[in-house]
Amino acid sequence: MTTRIRFLPLFLALATLGFLTGCFETKQEFTLNPDGSGKVVHESKFSAMDLSGNKQGSEKQMKAAVAEIISKSKGVDAWRDVSYEMLDDGKISFKGTAYFRSLSALDIPNQTMLEFDWTTSADETGVLALRAKDSDKKQAKASTPAENLTGEALTQKLRQDQAQYQQMKPMMAMIMGAMKHEVVFHLPGRAGKSSGFQKSATGALSLRFDGNKMLEAMDKLISDDTWMARNSGVMKPDSAPPMDEQMSQLLFGEKGPIQATVTKLGGPSFDYEAEVAAAREDFATLQQQLGRSPVAVTAAAAKGGKLKSLKVLGVQLVRGFDEEMDNRPFNAEPGFTLSLLAELPGSVLAMTDECGLDTAIADDGTDLLPESDWDRRIAFLNLTPEKTRVMFEAKMGLPGPKVKGLREVTGHLQYRVASGSKEVNLGFKGLTAGATGQELGAQIDAIGADSGNDGPQQLELRLNLKPDELKALYLVVGKQRTELKNHGYSGNDEEYTYTYESESGFPAKGRLVAEVFAEVQVFSAPFKLENISLLGEQR
């Protein structure tokens, strides 16, 4: 089967982006954990193309280029040990260590030509594979192979495509010819059968892309009418040459697909959470040096313990209401409410329904704690995007006329934390409407095009799984694995219906694999406020 290597749409990018990195030579050294998390020492020398007016070779231009690398990188939790300098030839030299929670989600654009996926199975085996991009597969689907033509029509089509390549070749040579990308992987197990990768004496795997070698391969294949007939329609400025068996043989010395099996997966190669936590301070400092606002990063998972902080954001006091009127002040019952913001001991998966008030004592000694267990519950907890802070409301009874503040308010916040994730094959015999899977109560309620015949297909999937327990859903067709785009959910209790989208459709023989959070633990953090005025101020 023909797949496509991840090549940038270079010519369209040059026309549409105000700033980007140009020709580059990149080296990457990866260290992987069995769960797909890891770190990569990323080194690159590149020419900066700046259409925003910055002076060529200036300090401002260099910082802008480095800031682009940092801000545009996807799937990176934090950078550390970052250094950069302007070289004598005007190129920028960049080096840094990036921490990623999932190799499959890592993307450092305009710096790399090779991207990878990592999957594991229940028998402690992992597969490292060169990634095929969804946009490439969509483009291939839209192209019209010339092998469907015959006679003079076929000949005319081939000569037209070959002429178009010759017209593009000078631009391709100028941009792609100087590109080099070399990767080395230190694996969390023993490297087994592989194709395309080179194995060192220590068991590390390496792969190298050379732009000049790609151009040489294209020169050979472009004159091959059989190859051209099979790949007609892809020789365009905004598309990638197909990584079929012949191209793979010329580029990497072996027929594809480019992948390696890793056996005997063991423990982590390094403590990801500990190293990321240490890198965050460096990351924030780096962003400030580059003149960028610090971006939210994933914090280390909470493991119990006290709240880091607790502060009052607002207060609400309702003395009463007129029974003859339909409306009530603030649409609330008489009472006193504190709006609070708590900083949790770390990132959490979700808050539970078991959060509540324990005591509420006014400064005159009266008890303001609601009488019923239901009213003492804390509802409508709102986690921040990084899931390290939570805003909530503590509702109490109405203070007496002489009360000036609160002597003590205590309660507890309960949360869930996942220390890892696991993949579950949902066990469908076929991806059709009404099909029932073997795991997680899976059932396909609907499947098909959202609107028209050319749009992406949507899947309505019912699962006995809460939204905060589902990390991702993957479509697996043969050896191709694609993370599906989530378009929301509905449901309650334990059964939810999720909507997912796929640009390439849902083949009947495909598989659905859910990545769910595993090793979930529940913790409770107490909170306490003392001597608070009715305006929410510390007294």
Coordinates of C-alpha atoms in Angstrom, one line a residue:
M1 CA 0.0 0.0 0.0
T2 CA 1.2 3.5 -0.8
T3 CA 1.6 5.8 2.1
R4 CA 3.1 9.3 2.3
I5 CA 5.9 10.6 4.3
R6 CA 5.3 13.9 6.2
F7 CA 6.6 16.6 3.8
L8 CA 5.8 20.3 4.2
P9 CA 3.7 21.9 1.6
L10 CA 6.7 24.1 1.0
F11 CA 5.6 26.4 -1.8
L12 CA 2.2 27.2 -0.4
A13 CA 3.8 27.8 2.9
L14 CA 6.3 30.3 1.4
A15 CA 3.5 32.2 -0.1
T16 CA 1.1 32.4 2.9
L17 CA 3.3 32.6 6.0
G18 CA 4.8 35.9 7.1
F19 CA 7.6 34.1 8.9
L20 CA 9.0 30.6 8.8
T21 CA 12.3 28.7 8.9
G22 CA 13.7 27.9 5.6
C23 CA 16.3 25.2 4.6
F24 CA 17.5 23.3 7.6
E25 CA 19.8 20.6 8.9
T26 CA 18.2 18.9 11.9
K27 CA 19.4 16.2 14.3
Q28 CA 17.1 14.7 16.9
E29 CA 18.0 12.2 19.6
F30 CA 14.9 10.6 21.2
T31 CA 14.6 8.7 24.5
L32 CA 11.2 6.9 24.7
N33 CA 9.2 5.4 27.6
P34 CA 6.9 2.4 27.0
D35 CA 3.8 4.7 27.2
G36 CA 5.0 6.9 24.3
S37 CA 6.1 9.8 26.4
G38 CA 9.7 10.9 26.1
K39 CA 12.2 13.6 25.4
V40 CA 14.1 14.7 22.3
V41 CA 17.3 16.7 22.1
H42 CA 16.5 18.8 19.0
E43 CA 19.4 20.5 17.1
S44 CA 18.8 22.5 14.0
K45 CA 20.7 24.9 11.8
F46 CA 18.4 26.9 9.5
S47 CA 18.0 29.9 7.4
A48 CA 15.4 32.3 8.6
M49 CA 13.0 33.7 6.0
D50 CA 11.4 36.8 7.5
L51 CA 8.8 38.8 5.6
S52 CA 7.8 41.0 8.6
G53 CA 10.6 43.6 8.1
N54 CA 13.1 42.5 10.7
K55 CA 16.7 43.1 9.6
Q56 CA 18.5 40.0 8.2
G57 CA 20.8 38.5 10.8
S58 CA 19.5 40.8 13.6
E59 CA 19.1 39.7 17.3
K60 CA 15.4 40.5 16.9
Q61 CA 15.1 38.2 13.9
M62 CA 16.9 35.4 15.7
K63 CA 14.7 35.6 18.8
A64 CA 11.6 35.7 16.5
A65 CA 12.8 32.5 14.8
V66 CA 13.4 30.7 18.1
A67 CA 10.0 31.9 19.5
E68 CA 8.4 30.4 16.4
I69 CA 9.9 27.1 17.1
I70 CA 8.7 27.2 20.7
S71 CA 5.2 28.5 20.0
K72 CA 4.4 26.4 17.0
S73 CA 5.6 23.1 18.4
K74 CA 2.7 20.8 19.2
G75 CA 2.6 18.1 21.8
V76 CA 5.4 19.6 23.9
D77 CA 4.9 19.9 27.6
A78 CA 8.1 21.9 28.2
W79 CA 11.5 22.9 26.8
R80 CA 14.7 23.1 28.7
D81 CA 18.5 23.6 28.1
V82 CA 17.6 25.8 25.2
S83 CA 20.5 27.7 23.5
Y84 CA 20.7 29.6 20.2
E85 CA 23.1 31.7 18.2
M86 CA 23.6 33.5 14.9
L87 CA 26.3 31.7 12.8
D88 CA 28.8 33.5 10.5
D89 CA 26.9 32.4 7.4
G90 CA 23.7 34.0 8.7
K91 CA 22.1 30.8 9.7
I92 CA 20.6 30.3 13.2
S93 CA 21.7 27.4 15.4
F94 CA 19.1 26.1 17.8
K95 CA 19.4 23.4 20.4
G96 CA 17.0 22.3 23.1
T97 CA 15.3 19.4 24.9
A98 CA 11.6 19.0 24.3
Y99 CA 9.4 16.8 26.6
F100 CA 6.4 15.2 25.0
R101 CA 3.7 13.1 26.6
S102 CA 2.9 11.3 23.3
L103 CA 5.4 10.7 20.4
S104 CA 2.4 10.4 18.1
A105 CA 1.3 14.0 19.0
L106 CA 4.7 15.6 18.6
D107 CA 5.2 18.0 15.8
I108 CA 8.0 20.6 15.4
P109 CA 7.0 22.2 12.1
N110 CA 9.4 23.8 9.6
Q111 CA 12.2 22.0 11.4
T112 CA 11.6 18.3 10.5
M113 CA 10.8 16.1 7.6
L114 CA 10.2 12.9 9.5
E115 CA 7.5 12.3 12.1
F116 CA 6.7 9.1 14.0
D117 CA 4.0 7.1 15.7
W118 CA 4.4 4.8 18.7
T119 CA 1.9 2.0 19.5
T120 CA 1.9 -0.8 22.0
S121 CA 0.1 -4.1 22.4
A122 CA -0.9 -6.3 25.3
D123 CA 2.1 -8.7 24.8
E124 CA 4.6 -5.9 25.8
T125 CA 5.5 -5.2 22.2
G126 CA 5.8 -1.7 20.7
V127 CA 5.9 -0.5 17.1
L128 CA 7.8 2.6 16.0
A129 CA 6.6 3.8 12.5
L130 CA 7.2 6.7 10.2
R131 CA 3.9 8.6 10.2
A132 CA 1.6 9.1 7.3
K133 CA -0.3 12.4 7.5
D134 CA -4.1 12.7 7.1
S135 CA -3.6 15.6 4.6
D136 CA -1.4 13.4 2.4
K137 CA -4.0 10.6 2.4
K138 CA -6.8 13.0 1.6
Q139 CA -4.7 14.5 -1.3
A140 CA -4.0 11.0 -2.6
K141 CA -7.6 10.1 -2.5
A142 CA -8.5 13.2 -4.5
S143 CA -5.9 12.5 -7.2
T144 CA -6.8 10.7 -10.4
P145 CA -4.3 7.9 -11.3
A146 CA -3.2 7.9 -14.9
E147 CA -3.2 4.1 -14.9
N148 CA -6.9 4.3 -15.5
L149 CA -6.2 5.9 -18.8
T150 CA -5.1 4.1 -22.0
G151 CA -3.3 4.8 -25.3
E152 CA -2.7 8.4 -26.4
A153 CA -4.6 9.8 -23.4
L154 CA -2.2 8.0 -21.0
T155 CA 0.9 9.1 -22.9
Q156 CA -0.3 12.7 -23.0
K157 CA -1.1 12.7 -19.3
L158 CA 2.4 11.3 -18.4
R159 CA 4.2 13.8 -20.5
Q160 CA 2.2 16.6 -19.0
D161 CA 3.1 15.5 -15.4
Q162 CA 6.8 15.0 -16.3
A163 CA 7.0 18.4 -17.8
Q164 CA 5.3 19.9 -14.7
Y165 CA 8.0 18.3 -12.6
Q166 CA 10.8 19.7 -14.7
Q167 CA 9.3 23.2 -14.2
M168 CA 9.1 22.7 -10.4
K169 CA 12.6 21.1 -10.1
P170 CA 14.7 24.3 -9.8
M171 CA 12.5 25.5 -6.9
M172 CA 12.5 22.1 -5.3
A173 CA 16.3 21.9 -5.6
M174 CA 16.7 25.3 -4.0
I175 CA 14.5 24.5 -1.0
M176 CA 14.6 20.8 -0.5
G177 CA 18.1 20.1 -1.7
A178 CA 19.7 21.7 1.4
M179 CA 17.4 19.9 3.9
K180 CA 18.8 17.1 6.0
H181 CA 17.1 15.4 9.0
E182 CA 18.6 12.7 11.1
V183 CA 16.9 10.9 14.0
V184 CA 18.2 8.5 16.7
F185 CA 15.9 6.6 19.0
H186 CA 16.8 5.1 22.4
L187 CA 14.1 2.5 23.0
P188 CA 12.3 1.2 26.1
G189 CA 13.0 -2.4 25.0
R190 CA 14.9 -4.5 22.6
A191 CA 14.8 -3.5 18.9
G192 CA 13.5 -6.4 16.9
K193 CA 12.5 -6.7 13.2
S194 CA 12.8 -3.3 11.4
S195 CA 12.6 -1.9 7.9
G196 CA 14.5 1.3 6.9
F197 CA 16.0 1.9 10.3
Q198 CA 19.7 1.4 11.0
K199 CA 20.6 -0.4 14.3
S200 CA 23.6 0.5 16.4
A201 CA 25.6 -1.8 18.6
T202 CA 23.8 -0.4 21.6
G203 CA 20.4 -1.2 20.1
A204 CA 19.5 2.4 19.1
L205 CA 17.7 3.0 15.8
S206 CA 18.5 5.7 13.4
L207 CA 17.0 7.1 10.2
R208 CA 18.2 9.8 7.9
F209 CA 16.5 12.0 5.3
D210 CA 18.6 13.8 2.7
G211 CA 17.0 16.3 0.4
N212 CA 19.5 15.8 -2.4
K213 CA 18.9 12.0 -2.2
M214 CA 15.1 12.7 -2.5
L215 CA 15.7 14.8 -5.7
E216 CA 17.9 12.0 -7.1
A217 CA 15.2 9.5 -6.4
M218 CA 12.6 11.7 -8.1
D219 CA 14.8 12.1 -11.2
K220 CA 14.9 8.3 -11.5
L221 CA 11.2 7.7 -10.9
I222 CA 9.9 10.6 -12.9
S223 CA 11.1 8.9 -16.1
D224 CA 9.5 5.6 -15.2
D225 CA 6.1 5.6 -17.0
T226 CA 4.8 2.7 -14.9
W227 CA 5.6 4.6 -11.6
M228 CA 4.2 7.8 -13.0
A229 CA 1.0 6.2 -14.1
R230 CA 0.5 4.8 -10.6
N231 CA 1.2 8.2 -8.9
S232 CA -0.2 10.7 -11.4
G233 CA -1.8 13.7 -9.8
V234 CA 0.5 14.0 -6.9
M235 CA 3.4 15.9 -8.6
K236 CA 2.2 19.2 -7.4
P237 CA 3.9 22.1 -5.5
D238 CA 1.7 21.6 -2.5
S239 CA 2.0 17.8 -2.3
A240 CA 4.5 15.2 -1.2
P241 CA 6.1 12.5 -3.4
P242 CA 4.5 9.1 -2.6
M243 CA 6.5 6.9 -0.2
D244 CA 5.9 3.7 -2.0
E245 CA 8.2 0.7 -2.2
Q246 CA 10.3 2.1 -4.9
M247 CA 10.8 5.5 -3.2
S248 CA 11.5 3.9 0.1
Q249 CA 14.1 1.7 -1.5
L250 CA 15.9 4.6 -3.1
L251 CA 15.7 6.8 0.0
F252 CA 16.3 4.4 2.9
G253 CA 17.6 1.3 1.2
E254 CA 14.6 -0.9 2.0
K255 CA 11.1 -1.3 0.8
G256 CA 8.5 0.2 3.1
P257 CA 6.7 0.6 5.4
I258 CA 9.4 2.2 7.5
Q259 CA 8.9 0.8 11.0
A260 CA 10.5 -1.2 13.8
T261 CA 9.2 -3.7 16.4
V262 CA 10.4 -3.2 20.0
T263 CA 10.1 -6.3 22.3
K264 CA 10.3 -6.9 26.0
L265 CA 9.1 -3.4 27.0
G266 CA 10.1 -2.8 30.6
G267 CA 9.9 0.1 33.0
P268 CA 10.3 3.8 32.0
S269 CA 13.6 4.9 30.6
F270 CA 13.4 8.0 32.8
D271 CA 10.9 9.6 35.3
Y272 CA 8.9 11.8 32.9
E273 CA 6.9 13.7 35.5
A274 CA 9.9 14.5 37.6
E275 CA 12.0 15.8 34.7
V276 CA 9.1 17.8 33.2
A277 CA 8.4 19.4 36.6
A278 CA 12.1 20.5 36.8
A279 CA 11.9 21.8 33.2
R280 CA 8.9 24.1 33.8
E281 CA 10.8 26.9 35.5
D282 CA 13.3 27.0 32.7
F283 CA 10.5 26.9 30.1
A284 CA 8.8 30.0 31.7
T285 CA 12.0 31.9 31.9
L286 CA 12.8 31.1 28.2
Q287 CA 9.4 32.4 27.0
Q288 CA 10.0 35.6 28.9
Q289 CA 13.4 36.0 27.4
L290 CA 11.9 35.6 23.9
G291 CA 9.3 38.2 24.7
R292 CA 6.4 35.8 24.7
S293 CA 3.8 35.3 27.4
P294 CA 4.2 31.9 29.1
V295 CA 1.9 29.3 27.7
A296 CA 0.0 26.9 29.8
V297 CA 1.8 23.6 30.2
T298 CA 0.7 20.3 31.7
A299 CA 1.5 20.1 35.4
A300 CA 2.6 17.1 37.2
A301 CA -0.2 14.9 38.4
A302 CA -1.4 15.5 41.9
K303 CA -0.7 12.7 44.4
G304 CA -2.7 13.8 47.4
G305 CA -1.6 16.4 49.9
K306 CA -2.8 19.9 50.9
L307 CA -4.1 22.6 48.6
K308 CA -1.3 25.0 47.4
S309 CA -3.5 28.1 47.9
L310 CA -7.1 29.2 48.5
K311 CA -8.5 32.6 48.0
V312 CA -11.9 34.4 47.9
L313 CA -12.9 35.7 44.4
G314 CA -16.4 37.0 45.4
V315 CA -19.3 37.0 47.8
Q316 CA -23.1 37.0 47.5
L317 CA -25.5 37.9 50.3
V318 CA -29.3 37.5 49.9
R319 CA -31.3 38.8 52.9
G320 CA -34.7 37.8 51.6
F321 CA -37.3 38.3 48.9
D322 CA -40.8 39.6 48.4
E323 CA -43.2 36.6 48.1
E324 CA -45.5 38.5 45.9
M325 CA -42.8 38.9 43.2
D326 CA -41.8 36.1 40.9
N327 CA -38.1 37.1 40.8
R328 CA -35.6 36.7 43.6
P329 CA -32.4 38.6 44.1
F330 CA -29.6 37.0 42.0
N331 CA -32.2 34.2 41.4
A332 CA -31.0 32.7 44.7
E333 CA -32.5 31.7 48.1
P334 CA -31.6 33.7 51.2
G335 CA -28.1 32.9 52.4
F336 CA -24.4 33.7 52.0
T337 CA -22.1 32.4 49.3
L338 CA -18.3 32.5 48.9
S339 CA -16.8 32.1 45.4
L340 CA -13.4 30.4 45.9
L341 CA -10.4 29.5 43.8
A342 CA -8.3 26.6 45.0
E343 CA -4.9 25.7 43.6
L344 CA -4.7 21.9 43.7
P345 CA -1.6 19.9 44.6
G346 CA -1.0 19.1 40.9
S347 CA -3.0 18.4 37.8
V348 CA -6.1 16.2 38.1
L349 CA -8.3 14.1 35.9
A350 CA -11.6 15.4 37.2
M351 CA -13.4 16.6 40.4
T352 CA -15.8 14.1 41.9
D353 CA -19.4 14.7 43.3
E354 CA -18.1 14.2 46.8
C355 CA -16.9 17.8 47.4
G356 CA -18.6 19.6 50.2
L357 CA -18.7 21.9 53.3
D358 CA -17.9 20.5 56.7
T359 CA -18.2 23.6 59.0
A360 CA -19.4 27.2 58.7
I361 CA -19.2 29.3 61.9
A362 CA -20.1 33.0 62.0
D363 CA -18.1 35.4 64.2
D364 CA -20.9 35.4 66.7
G365 CA -20.7 31.6 67.1
T366 CA -23.8 30.8 65.1
D367 CA -23.8 27.7 62.8
L368 CA -24.3 28.6 59.1
L369 CA -23.8 25.1 57.8
P370 CA -26.8 24.0 55.7
E371 CA -28.9 21.3 57.4
S372 CA -29.2 18.8 54.6
D373 CA -26.3 16.7 53.1
W374 CA -27.5 17.8 49.6
D375 CA -27.2 21.5 50.4
R376 CA -23.7 21.0 51.9
R377 CA -22.5 19.5 48.6
I378 CA -20.3 21.7 46.4
A379 CA -21.6 21.7 42.8
F380 CA -20.5 23.4 39.6
L381 CA -16.8 23.0 40.1
N382 CA -14.9 24.6 37.2
L383 CA -11.4 23.4 36.4
T384 CA -8.9 25.6 34.6
P385 CA -7.6 24.3 31.3
E386 CA -4.4 22.9 32.8
K387 CA -6.5 21.3 35.5
T388 CA -4.4 22.5 38.4
R389 CA -6.9 25.0 39.8
V390 CA -10.6 24.9 40.5
M391 CA -13.3 27.6 41.1
F392 CA -16.3 26.7 43.2
E393 CA -19.0 28.1 45.4
A394 CA -19.5 27.5 49.1
K395 CA -23.2 28.2 50.0
M396 CA -24.1 28.8 53.7
G397 CA -27.1 29.9 55.7
L398 CA -28.1 33.6 56.2
P399 CA -25.9 35.4 58.8
G400 CA -27.7 37.2 61.6
P401 CA -28.0 41.0 61.6
K402 CA -25.0 41.5 64.0
V403 CA -22.7 39.2 62.1
K404 CA -19.7 41.0 60.5
G405 CA -17.8 38.0 59.1
L406 CA -17.0 34.3 59.4
R407 CA -14.9 32.8 62.1
E408 CA -14.3 29.5 60.3
V409 CA -15.2 27.7 57.1
T410 CA -13.9 24.2 56.3
G411 CA -14.6 21.6 53.7
H412 CA -13.1 19.1 51.3
L413 CA -12.4 18.8 47.6
Q414 CA -12.3 15.3 46.2
Y415 CA -10.5 14.7 42.8
R416 CA -9.4 11.8 40.6
V417 CA -5.9 11.3 39.2
A418 CA -4.8 8.9 36.4
S419 CA -1.2 7.8 36.6
G420 CA -1.2 6.4 33.1
S421 CA -3.4 5.2 30.2
K422 CA -4.1 2.0 28.3
E423 CA -5.5 1.1 24.9
V424 CA -8.6 -0.9 24.5
N425 CA -9.7 -2.5 21.2
L426 CA -13.5 -2.0 21.3
G427 CA -13.9 -5.3 19.5
F428 CA -16.2 -4.4 16.6
K429 CA -16.5 -7.1 13.9
G430 CA -17.3 -4.4 11.4
L431 CA -17.7 -0.6 11.5
T432 CA -21.4 -0.3 10.5
A433 CA -24.4 1.4 12.0
G434 CA -25.9 -0.7 14.8
A435 CA -22.7 -2.8 15.4
T436 CA -22.0 -3.8 18.9
G437 CA -18.4 -4.1 20.3
Q438 CA -17.0 -6.4 22.9
E439 CA -15.5 -3.8 25.3
L440 CA -16.8 -0.7 27.3
G441 CA -20.4 -1.3 26.1
A442 CA -19.4 0.0 22.7
Q443 CA -22.1 0.5 20.1
I444 CA -22.2 2.4 16.8
D445 CA -25.5 4.4 16.7
A446 CA -24.8 6.1 13.3
I447 CA -22.0 6.3 10.7
G448 CA -21.7 8.1 7.4
A449 CA -21.1 11.5 5.7
D450 CA -22.2 14.5 7.7
S451 CA -23.4 16.5 4.7
G452 CA -23.0 15.6 1.0
N453 CA -20.7 12.9 -0.4
D454 CA -17.5 14.8 -0.3
G455 CA -17.4 15.8 3.3
P456 CA -15.7 14.0 6.2
Q457 CA -17.6 11.1 7.8
Q458 CA -19.0 11.2 11.3
L459 CA -19.4 8.4 13.8
E460 CA -21.9 8.4 16.7
L461 CA -20.3 6.0 19.3
R462 CA -21.9 4.9 22.5
L463 CA -19.6 3.9 25.4
N464 CA -20.0 3.1 29.1
L465 CA -17.2 5.6 29.8
K466 CA -17.3 9.1 31.2
P467 CA -15.8 11.9 29.1
D468 CA -13.0 12.6 31.5
E469 CA -12.0 8.9 31.4
L470 CA -11.6 8.8 27.6
K471 CA -8.3 10.2 26.4
A472 CA -8.5 9.6 22.7
L473 CA -10.1 7.4 20.0
Y474 CA -8.1 5.9 17.1
L475 CA -9.1 4.4 13.8
V476 CA -6.9 1.5 12.8
V477 CA -6.9 0.3 9.2
G478 CA -4.2 -2.3 8.5
K479 CA -1.0 -0.7 9.8
Q480 CA -2.4 2.8 9.5
R481 CA -3.5 4.5 12.8
T482 CA -5.3 7.8 12.9
E483 CA -6.5 9.8 15.9
L484 CA -10.1 10.9 15.4
K485 CA -11.3 14.4 15.9
N486 CA -13.9 14.7 18.8
H487 CA -17.0 16.8 18.1
G488 CA -18.6 16.6 21.5
Y489 CA -20.7 14.2 23.5
S490 CA -24.1 13.7 25.3
G491 CA -25.3 11.5 28.0
N492 CA -25.4 11.0 31.8
D493 CA -24.4 8.6 34.5
E494 CA -22.2 5.9 33.0
E495 CA -23.4 5.9 29.3
Y496 CA -22.3 8.6 26.9
T497 CA -22.6 9.1 23.1
Y498 CA -19.5 10.6 21.4
T499 CA -19.3 12.2 18.0
Y500 CA -16.1 11.7 16.0
E501 CA -15.0 12.7 12.5
S502 CA -12.7 11.1 10.0
E503 CA -11.5 12.7 6.7
S504 CA -10.8 9.3 5.2
G505 CA -14.0 7.7 6.3
F506 CA -14.7 4.6 8.3
P507 CA -13.8 1.4 6.4
A508 CA -16.0 -1.5 7.4
K509 CA -12.9 -3.6 8.2
G510 CA -11.4 -0.9 10.3
R511 CA -10.9 -1.1 14.1
L512 CA -11.7 1.4 16.8
V513 CA -9.2 1.6 19.7
A514 CA -9.9 3.7 22.7
E515 CA -7.1 5.2 24.8
V516 CA -8.5 5.4 28.4
F517 CA -7.0 6.7 31.5
A518 CA -5.7 3.9 33.8
E519 CA -4.7 3.4 37.4
V520 CA -7.2 6.0 38.6
Q521 CA -6.9 7.1 42.2
V522 CA -9.1 9.3 44.3
F523 CA -7.8 11.9 46.8
S524 CA -9.4 14.4 49.1
A525 CA -7.9 17.7 50.0
P526 CA -9.3 19.7 53.0
F527 CA -9.6 23.4 52.9
K528 CA -10.0 26.0 55.7
L529 CA -10.7 29.7 55.9
E530 CA -10.6 31.8 59.1
N531 CA -11.6 35.3 60.0
I532 CA -13.2 36.4 56.7
S533 CA -15.3 39.5 56.5
L534 CA -18.7 39.4 54.8
L535 CA -16.9 41.2 51.9
G536 CA -14.5 38.2 51.6
E537 CA -11.5 40.0 53.1
Q538 CA -9.0 38.5 55.5
R539 CA -9.4 40.2 58.9

